[in-house]
Amino acid sequence: MTDLPEDDEDDLLPYRREERDRSTAAEVMRAYVLHPDIRNDRSRRLPEHGLAEAVSLAAALPDMEVVGAEVVRLPRLQPGMLFGSGKVKELHDKFHELNVGLVLVDGPVSPVQQRNLEKEWEVKLLDRTGLILEIFADRARTREGVLQVELAALSYQRTRLVRAWTHLERQRGGFGFVGGPGETQIEADRRAIDDQVIRLKRQLDKVVRTRELHRAARRKVPFPIVALVGYTNAGKSTLFNRMTGADVLAKDMLFATLDPTMRGVMLPSGRKIIVSDTVGFISDLPTQLVAAFRATLEEVLEADLVVHVRDISHPESGEQAQDVADILQSLGVGAGTPQLEVWNKLDLVDASQREALTAQATTRERVFPVSALTGEGISHLLDVISGVFDEEKTERLIAVPFSDGRRRAWLHAEGVVLSENATDTGFAVQVRWTARQEKRYRDL
């Protein structure tokens, strides 16, 4: 290590400049993307579109240069190396010619397949789950996000210790008191991961409890919550910025933002709402991520209105919408929560298709074509959102015990109390409220 001058500040500058240049000039990884197309695969996606999404995922990583991509047609999967021997040799020569250092396989790759292919191709290999985990690790900013990504990554790595180097096959000797061979290195590594997972879960539980306290505080505030959900890169953050005047990062990139953001919005009717921008969904979202990010995703369950943002210019907009619907259903977002569907990126649709889409939207209930980038259709959308909360109201007489001061305070904060009389056991409260407000009252 070079000794630096201690006294003269000017003498330090060349060293600092050299060190800064080394840190900023990060080596660019040359990557190649493969999308396996299995003949008997009944996926609703076209392989060419799947490949394009995988290339976009690769481009979302920093210091990554995609030098090639292709769809590999497979009559069936080979258990040892995924691809046939001829294709493996052909790809090896191509990777060597292009000086590829990383191969991204858009699909599941078993630990044995990963180890064998890395050995044959002499490259680093990531499957779809590994790639998405890398992106999330790069983008997570909040403490909760970092913990969730680390937990998901450890859960993923635990199942793939077999792909590591041969030192994992060695055995550690015992103390000599018993005749057994002792603990293998792979068992020690697995135990170390398990210990780390337990530690992370404890830390994450504290963060989750804090998030629940925030939710409880928001329940006391008489402002409805509107959650923006949708496929990644559908334009949620752009719409969020347009509605709220915020400056959340919005780029034409998959998973540009991970951490949920909330802002207050005053609607044209004078009603105030809270808008929540959530993490984007994607097809084949790794189960480890769904489990780790469940606390974040469950923000949607607290919403009074879910706005599903679709990229209507995407060739597989319908398939993406179905993926989002599947994830929402798995989270438990049921028919009881009102939903609007926003067809975003109307500015990217040519004039003839735009007229057809607009006509189609008018025939469907609660579907609104907009352009979050240009602002087209946003004012109408805000009027509709305001109308959702101006629902039909019913009157009801309810009994509130003296001991239930929290619910009584909530009723007054919501402004639904028409009259209130004290009784022997509590208060007889005449209220006029919406079905949404009644549900929230029952959930307190």
Coordinates of C-alpha atoms in Angstrom, one line a residue:
M1 CA 0.0 0.0 0.0
T2 CA 1.4 3.4 -0.9
D3 CA 2.2 5.8 2.0
L4 CA 0.5 9.1 1.6
P5 CA 2.0 12.4 2.7
E6 CA 0.5 13.5 6.0
D7 CA 1.1 17.3 6.1
D8 CA 0.8 18.8 2.7
E9 CA -2.8 18.9 1.4
D10 CA -1.7 19.6 -2.1
D11 CA 0.4 16.4 -2.1
L12 CA -2.7 14.4 -1.3
L13 CA -4.6 15.5 -4.4
P14 CA -2.8 13.2 -7.0
Y15 CA -3.4 10.2 -4.8
R16 CA -7.1 11.1 -4.2
R17 CA -7.6 11.7 -7.9
E18 CA -6.0 8.4 -8.8
E19 CA -8.1 6.6 -6.2
R20 CA -11.3 8.3 -7.4
D21 CA -10.5 7.4 -11.0
R22 CA -10.1 3.8 -10.1
S23 CA -13.4 3.7 -8.2
T24 CA -15.4 5.4 -10.9
A25 CA -13.9 3.5 -13.8
A26 CA -15.7 0.3 -12.9
E27 CA -15.1 -2.7 -15.1
V28 CA -18.0 -3.2 -17.5
M29 CA -19.3 -6.8 -17.5
R30 CA -20.1 -8.2 -21.0
A31 CA -23.3 -10.2 -20.7
Y32 CA -25.2 -12.6 -23.0
V33 CA -28.9 -13.3 -22.5
L34 CA -30.5 -16.7 -23.3
H35 CA -34.3 -17.3 -23.2
P36 CA -35.0 -21.1 -23.2
D37 CA -38.2 -21.9 -25.3
I38 CA -39.4 -25.3 -24.3
R39 CA -41.6 -26.9 -26.9
N40 CA -44.3 -28.1 -24.4
D41 CA -44.2 -24.9 -22.4
R42 CA -47.8 -23.5 -22.1
S43 CA -46.8 -20.0 -21.1
R44 CA -49.0 -17.2 -22.3
R45 CA -45.9 -15.2 -23.3
L46 CA -44.2 -15.2 -26.7
P47 CA -40.5 -16.2 -26.4
E48 CA -39.4 -13.1 -28.3
H49 CA -41.2 -10.8 -25.8
G50 CA -39.7 -12.8 -22.9
L51 CA -36.3 -12.3 -24.4
A52 CA -36.8 -8.6 -24.7
E53 CA -37.9 -8.4 -21.1
A54 CA -34.8 -10.3 -20.0
V55 CA -32.6 -8.0 -21.9
S56 CA -34.3 -5.0 -20.2
L57 CA -33.7 -6.7 -16.9
A58 CA -30.0 -7.1 -17.7
A59 CA -29.8 -3.4 -18.8
A60 CA -31.2 -2.4 -15.4
L61 CA -28.0 -3.5 -13.7
P62 CA -25.1 -0.9 -13.6
D63 CA -21.9 -1.5 -15.5
M64 CA -23.5 -4.1 -17.7
E65 CA -23.2 -4.4 -21.5
V66 CA -25.4 -6.9 -23.2
V67 CA -23.4 -8.0 -26.2
G68 CA -25.9 -10.6 -27.5
A69 CA -29.2 -12.3 -26.9
E70 CA -31.1 -15.2 -28.4
V71 CA -34.1 -17.5 -28.0
V72 CA -32.9 -21.2 -27.6
R73 CA -35.5 -23.7 -28.8
L74 CA -35.5 -26.8 -26.7
P75 CA -37.5 -30.0 -27.4
R76 CA -37.0 -30.8 -23.7
L77 CA -34.9 -29.7 -20.8
Q78 CA -31.6 -31.6 -20.2
P79 CA -31.3 -32.4 -16.4
G80 CA -27.5 -32.1 -16.4
M81 CA -26.8 -28.9 -18.4
L82 CA -30.3 -27.6 -19.4
F83 CA -29.2 -27.5 -23.1
G84 CA -28.0 -30.2 -25.4
S85 CA -24.3 -30.9 -25.8
G86 CA -24.2 -29.5 -29.3
K87 CA -25.8 -26.2 -28.2
V88 CA -23.5 -26.0 -25.2
K89 CA -20.4 -26.3 -27.4
E90 CA -21.8 -23.8 -29.9
L91 CA -22.5 -21.3 -27.2
H92 CA -19.1 -21.8 -25.6
D93 CA -17.4 -20.8 -28.9
K94 CA -19.7 -17.8 -29.2
F95 CA -19.0 -16.6 -25.6
H96 CA -15.3 -17.0 -26.1
E97 CA -15.4 -15.0 -29.3
L98 CA -17.4 -12.2 -27.7
N99 CA -15.4 -12.2 -24.5
V100 CA -18.5 -12.8 -22.5
G101 CA -18.1 -12.8 -18.7
L102 CA -21.7 -13.3 -17.6
V103 CA -24.5 -15.4 -19.0
L104 CA -28.1 -14.6 -18.0
V105 CA -30.6 -17.5 -18.5
D106 CA -34.2 -16.2 -18.5
G107 CA -35.7 -19.0 -16.5
P108 CA -35.1 -21.4 -13.6
V109 CA -31.7 -23.1 -13.6
S110 CA -31.0 -25.9 -11.0
P111 CA -27.8 -25.7 -8.9
V112 CA -26.4 -28.7 -10.7
Q113 CA -27.1 -27.2 -14.1
Q114 CA -25.6 -23.9 -13.0
R115 CA -22.4 -25.5 -11.8
N116 CA -22.0 -27.6 -14.9
L117 CA -22.7 -24.7 -17.3
E118 CA -20.3 -22.4 -15.5
K119 CA -17.6 -25.1 -15.8
E120 CA -18.2 -25.7 -19.5
W121 CA -18.5 -22.1 -20.5
E122 CA -16.0 -20.7 -18.1
V123 CA -18.3 -17.8 -17.2
K124 CA -20.5 -16.6 -14.4
L125 CA -24.1 -17.6 -14.8
L126 CA -27.3 -16.2 -13.3
D127 CA -30.8 -17.4 -13.7
R128 CA -33.9 -15.2 -13.7
T129 CA -34.3 -15.3 -10.0
G130 CA -30.6 -14.5 -9.4
L131 CA -30.8 -11.6 -11.8
I132 CA -33.9 -10.0 -10.2
L133 CA -32.2 -10.4 -6.8
E134 CA -29.2 -8.6 -8.1
I135 CA -31.3 -5.7 -9.4
F136 CA -33.2 -5.4 -6.1
A137 CA -29.9 -5.5 -4.1
D138 CA -28.7 -2.6 -6.3
R139 CA -31.8 -0.5 -5.9
A140 CA -32.8 -1.0 -2.3
R141 CA -32.4 2.2 -0.3
T142 CA -34.4 2.1 2.9
R143 CA -33.3 -0.1 5.8
E144 CA -36.4 -2.3 5.3
G145 CA -35.6 -2.7 1.6
V146 CA -32.0 -3.7 2.3
L147 CA -33.0 -6.3 4.9
Q148 CA -35.7 -7.7 2.7
V149 CA -33.4 -8.2 -0.2
E150 CA -30.6 -9.7 1.9
L151 CA -33.1 -12.1 3.4
A152 CA -34.4 -13.1 0.0
A153 CA -30.8 -13.6 -1.3
L154 CA -29.8 -15.8 1.6
S155 CA -32.9 -18.0 1.2
Y156 CA -32.0 -18.3 -2.5
Q157 CA -28.3 -19.0 -1.8
R158 CA -29.0 -21.7 0.8
T159 CA -30.5 -24.0 -1.9
R160 CA -27.5 -23.5 -4.2
L161 CA -24.5 -24.3 -2.1
V162 CA -24.0 -27.3 -4.3
R163 CA -22.8 -24.9 -7.1
A164 CA -19.9 -23.6 -5.0
W165 CA -16.4 -24.7 -5.3
T166 CA -15.0 -28.1 -4.3
H167 CA -13.9 -26.9 -0.8
L168 CA -17.5 -27.4 0.2
E169 CA -17.1 -31.2 -0.3
R170 CA -14.3 -31.4 2.2
Q171 CA -15.1 -32.6 5.7
R172 CA -13.9 -31.1 9.0
G173 CA -12.5 -33.5 11.4
G174 CA -14.1 -33.9 14.8
F175 CA -12.3 -33.8 18.2
G176 CA -11.4 -37.4 18.0
F177 CA -13.8 -38.5 20.8
V178 CA -16.1 -40.1 18.3
G179 CA -15.3 -42.0 15.2
G180 CA -17.4 -39.9 12.8
P181 CA -15.8 -37.8 10.0
G182 CA -17.1 -34.5 11.5
E183 CA -19.1 -31.8 9.9
T184 CA -18.8 -31.2 6.1
Q185 CA -18.0 -27.7 5.0
I186 CA -21.3 -27.5 3.1
E187 CA -23.2 -28.2 6.3
A188 CA -21.2 -25.5 8.1
D189 CA -22.0 -23.0 5.4
R190 CA -25.7 -23.9 5.5
R191 CA -25.8 -23.5 9.2
A192 CA -24.1 -20.1 8.9
I193 CA -26.7 -19.0 6.4
D194 CA -29.5 -20.2 8.7
D195 CA -28.1 -18.2 11.6
Q196 CA -27.9 -15.1 9.4
V197 CA -31.5 -15.7 8.2
I198 CA -32.7 -15.8 11.8
R199 CA -30.8 -12.6 12.7
L200 CA -32.3 -10.8 9.6
K201 CA -35.8 -12.0 10.4
R202 CA -35.5 -10.6 13.9
Q203 CA -34.3 -7.2 12.5
L204 CA -37.0 -7.2 9.9
D205 CA -39.7 -8.0 12.5
K206 CA -38.8 -4.8 14.3
V207 CA -39.1 -2.8 11.0
V208 CA -42.4 -4.5 10.2
R209 CA -43.7 -3.6 13.7
T210 CA -42.7 0.0 13.0
R211 CA -44.5 -0.1 9.6
E212 CA -47.6 -1.5 11.4
L213 CA -47.5 1.5 13.8
H214 CA -47.4 3.8 10.8
R215 CA -50.4 2.0 9.3
A216 CA -52.3 2.3 12.6
A217 CA -51.6 6.0 12.7
R218 CA -52.8 6.4 9.2
R219 CA -56.1 4.6 10.0
K220 CA -56.8 7.4 12.5
V221 CA -56.3 10.0 9.9
P222 CA -59.6 10.6 7.9
F223 CA -57.9 10.5 4.5
P224 CA -58.5 7.6 2.0
I225 CA -55.4 5.8 0.7
V226 CA -55.0 5.2 -3.0
A227 CA -52.4 2.5 -4.0
L228 CA -50.8 2.5 -7.4
V229 CA -50.0 -1.0 -8.5
G230 CA -48.9 -2.5 -11.8
Y231 CA -46.2 -4.3 -13.8
T232 CA -42.7 -2.9 -13.6
N233 CA -42.1 0.0 -15.9
A234 CA -45.8 0.6 -16.5
G235 CA -45.3 4.3 -15.5
K236 CA -46.5 4.2 -11.8
S237 CA -43.9 6.6 -10.6
T238 CA -44.5 9.0 -13.5
L239 CA -48.2 8.9 -12.7
F240 CA -47.4 9.4 -9.0
N241 CA -45.3 12.4 -9.7
R242 CA -48.0 13.9 -12.0
M243 CA -50.7 13.4 -9.3
T244 CA -48.7 14.6 -6.3
G245 CA -46.1 16.9 -7.7
A246 CA -43.4 14.8 -6.1
D247 CA -40.0 14.0 -7.6
V248 CA -39.8 10.2 -7.3
L249 CA -37.3 8.6 -9.6
A250 CA -39.1 7.8 -12.9
K251 CA -37.1 6.2 -15.7
D252 CA -37.8 3.9 -18.6
M253 CA -36.2 1.1 -16.7
L254 CA -37.4 -2.1 -15.0
F255 CA -37.6 -1.7 -11.2
A256 CA -36.5 2.0 -11.2
T257 CA -38.0 2.4 -7.7
L258 CA -38.4 -0.3 -5.0
D259 CA -39.3 1.5 -1.8
P260 CA -42.9 2.6 -1.3
T261 CA -43.6 6.3 -1.2
M262 CA -46.6 8.2 0.1
R263 CA -47.8 11.7 -0.6
G264 CA -50.9 13.7 0.2
V265 CA -53.0 15.0 -2.8
M266 CA -55.8 17.5 -2.8
L267 CA -58.5 16.4 -5.3
P268 CA -60.4 18.9 -7.4
S269 CA -63.4 18.4 -5.2
G270 CA -61.5 19.6 -2.2
R271 CA -61.1 16.1 -0.7
K272 CA -57.6 15.1 0.5
I273 CA -56.3 11.6 -0.2
I274 CA -53.0 9.8 0.3
V275 CA -51.4 8.2 -2.8
S276 CA -49.0 5.3 -2.4
D277 CA -46.5 4.3 -5.1
T278 CA -45.6 0.6 -4.7
V279 CA -42.9 -1.7 -6.1
G280 CA -43.6 -3.0 -9.6
F281 CA -44.6 -6.6 -10.2
I282 CA -43.1 -8.9 -12.8
S283 CA -43.9 -12.3 -14.2
D284 CA -42.3 -15.2 -12.4
L285 CA -41.4 -13.0 -9.4
P286 CA -39.1 -15.1 -7.2
T287 CA -40.9 -16.7 -4.3
Q288 CA -38.1 -15.5 -2.0
L289 CA -38.8 -11.9 -2.9
V290 CA -42.6 -12.3 -2.5
A291 CA -42.0 -13.6 1.0
A292 CA -39.4 -11.0 2.0
F293 CA -41.3 -8.1 0.5
R294 CA -44.7 -9.2 1.8
A295 CA -44.8 -6.5 4.5
T296 CA -44.2 -3.9 1.8
L297 CA -46.6 -5.4 -0.7
E298 CA -49.3 -5.6 2.0
E299 CA -49.5 -1.8 1.9
V300 CA -51.9 -2.5 -0.9
L301 CA -54.2 -4.3 1.6
E302 CA -54.6 -1.1 3.6
A303 CA -55.7 0.9 0.5
D304 CA -59.3 2.2 0.1
L305 CA -58.8 2.2 -3.7
V306 CA -56.4 0.3 -5.9
V307 CA -55.3 1.9 -9.2
H308 CA -53.9 -0.7 -11.6
V309 CA -51.6 1.1 -14.0
R310 CA -51.0 -0.7 -17.3
D311 CA -48.5 0.1 -20.1
I312 CA -51.1 0.0 -22.9
S313 CA -48.4 0.5 -25.5
H314 CA -46.7 -2.8 -24.6
P315 CA -47.4 -5.7 -26.9
E316 CA -48.1 -8.0 -23.9
S317 CA -50.1 -5.5 -21.9
G318 CA -52.9 -8.1 -21.4
E319 CA -50.5 -10.7 -20.2
Q320 CA -48.8 -8.3 -17.8
A321 CA -52.2 -7.3 -16.4
Q322 CA -53.0 -10.9 -15.7
D323 CA -49.7 -11.3 -13.9
V324 CA -50.6 -8.3 -11.7
A325 CA -54.0 -9.7 -11.0
D326 CA -52.5 -13.0 -9.9
I327 CA -50.2 -11.4 -7.5
L328 CA -52.9 -9.1 -6.0
Q329 CA -55.1 -12.2 -5.5
S330 CA -52.2 -14.0 -3.8
L331 CA -51.8 -11.0 -1.4
G332 CA -55.5 -11.2 -0.5
V333 CA -56.7 -8.1 -2.4
G334 CA -60.3 -9.1 -2.9
A335 CA -63.4 -7.8 -4.7
G336 CA -64.3 -5.7 -1.7
T337 CA -61.6 -3.2 -2.5
P338 CA -62.6 -0.8 -5.3
Q339 CA -60.2 -0.9 -8.3
L340 CA -59.6 1.4 -11.3
E341 CA -57.7 0.4 -14.4
V342 CA -55.5 3.1 -16.0
W343 CA -54.2 2.5 -19.5
N344 CA -51.0 4.6 -19.4
K345 CA -48.5 5.6 -22.0
L346 CA -51.1 6.7 -24.5
D347 CA -48.6 9.1 -26.0
L348 CA -46.6 6.0 -27.3
V349 CA -49.7 4.7 -29.2
D350 CA -50.1 5.8 -32.8
A351 CA -53.2 7.8 -33.7
S352 CA -55.3 5.0 -35.3
Q353 CA -54.8 2.7 -32.3
R354 CA -55.4 5.5 -29.9
E355 CA -58.9 6.0 -31.2
A356 CA -59.6 2.3 -31.0
L357 CA -58.3 2.1 -27.4
T358 CA -60.3 5.2 -26.4
A359 CA -63.5 3.7 -27.9
Q360 CA -62.8 0.4 -26.2
A361 CA -62.2 2.1 -22.8
T362 CA -65.6 3.8 -23.0
T363 CA -67.3 0.5 -23.2
R364 CA -65.6 -0.9 -20.1
E365 CA -66.4 0.1 -16.6
R366 CA -63.7 2.0 -14.6
V367 CA -61.0 1.9 -17.4
F368 CA -59.3 5.2 -18.2
P369 CA -56.7 5.9 -20.9
V370 CA -54.1 8.5 -19.9
S371 CA -50.6 9.7 -20.5
A372 CA -48.8 10.3 -17.3
L373 CA -46.0 11.9 -19.2
T374 CA -48.0 14.5 -21.1
G375 CA -50.9 14.8 -18.5
E376 CA -53.6 13.7 -21.0
G377 CA -56.6 12.3 -19.2
I378 CA -55.2 13.0 -15.7
S379 CA -57.8 15.6 -14.7
H380 CA -60.6 13.2 -15.6
L381 CA -58.9 10.4 -13.6
L382 CA -58.7 12.6 -10.5
D383 CA -62.4 13.5 -10.9
V384 CA -63.3 9.8 -11.0
I385 CA -61.1 9.0 -8.0
S386 CA -62.9 11.8 -6.1
G387 CA -66.2 10.3 -7.1
V388 CA -65.3 6.9 -5.8
F389 CA -65.1 8.3 -2.3
D390 CA -68.3 10.2 -2.7
E391 CA -70.2 7.0 -2.3
E392 CA -73.8 6.4 -1.3
K393 CA -74.1 6.9 2.4
T394 CA -76.4 5.1 4.9
E395 CA -77.5 6.1 8.4
R396 CA -77.1 3.7 11.2
L397 CA -77.4 3.8 15.0
I398 CA -74.5 2.1 16.8
A399 CA -73.6 1.6 20.4
V400 CA -70.1 2.6 21.5
P401 CA -69.1 1.5 25.1
F402 CA -67.4 4.0 27.4
S403 CA -64.2 1.9 27.3
D404 CA -64.0 2.2 23.5
G405 CA -62.8 5.8 23.3
R406 CA -60.6 5.1 20.3
R407 CA -63.6 4.2 18.0
R408 CA -65.6 7.1 19.3
A409 CA -62.7 9.5 18.5
W410 CA -62.4 7.9 15.0
L411 CA -66.1 8.5 14.3
H412 CA -65.8 12.2 15.1
A413 CA -62.5 12.5 13.2
E414 CA -64.3 11.0 10.1
G415 CA -67.1 13.5 10.4
V416 CA -69.8 10.9 10.2
V417 CA -71.5 11.6 13.6
L418 CA -75.1 13.0 13.3
S419 CA -76.0 12.8 17.0
E420 CA -74.7 11.2 20.1
N421 CA -76.5 10.4 23.4
A422 CA -75.1 9.0 26.6
T423 CA -76.6 5.7 27.9
D424 CA -76.0 3.6 31.0
T425 CA -73.3 1.5 29.2
G426 CA -71.8 4.0 26.7
F427 CA -73.0 6.2 23.8
A428 CA -75.8 5.7 21.3
V429 CA -74.3 7.3 18.1
Q430 CA -76.3 8.1 15.0
V431 CA -73.9 8.0 12.0
R432 CA -74.1 8.6 8.3
W433 CA -71.3 6.8 6.5
T434 CA -70.2 5.0 3.4
A435 CA -69.6 1.2 3.2
R436 CA -65.9 1.9 3.1
Q437 CA -66.0 3.9 6.3
E438 CA -68.2 1.2 8.0
K439 CA -65.6 -1.5 7.1
R440 CA -62.8 0.6 8.4
Y441 CA -64.7 1.1 11.7
R442 CA -65.3 -2.6 12.1
D443 CA -61.6 -3.3 11.5
L444 CA -60.4 -0.9 14.2

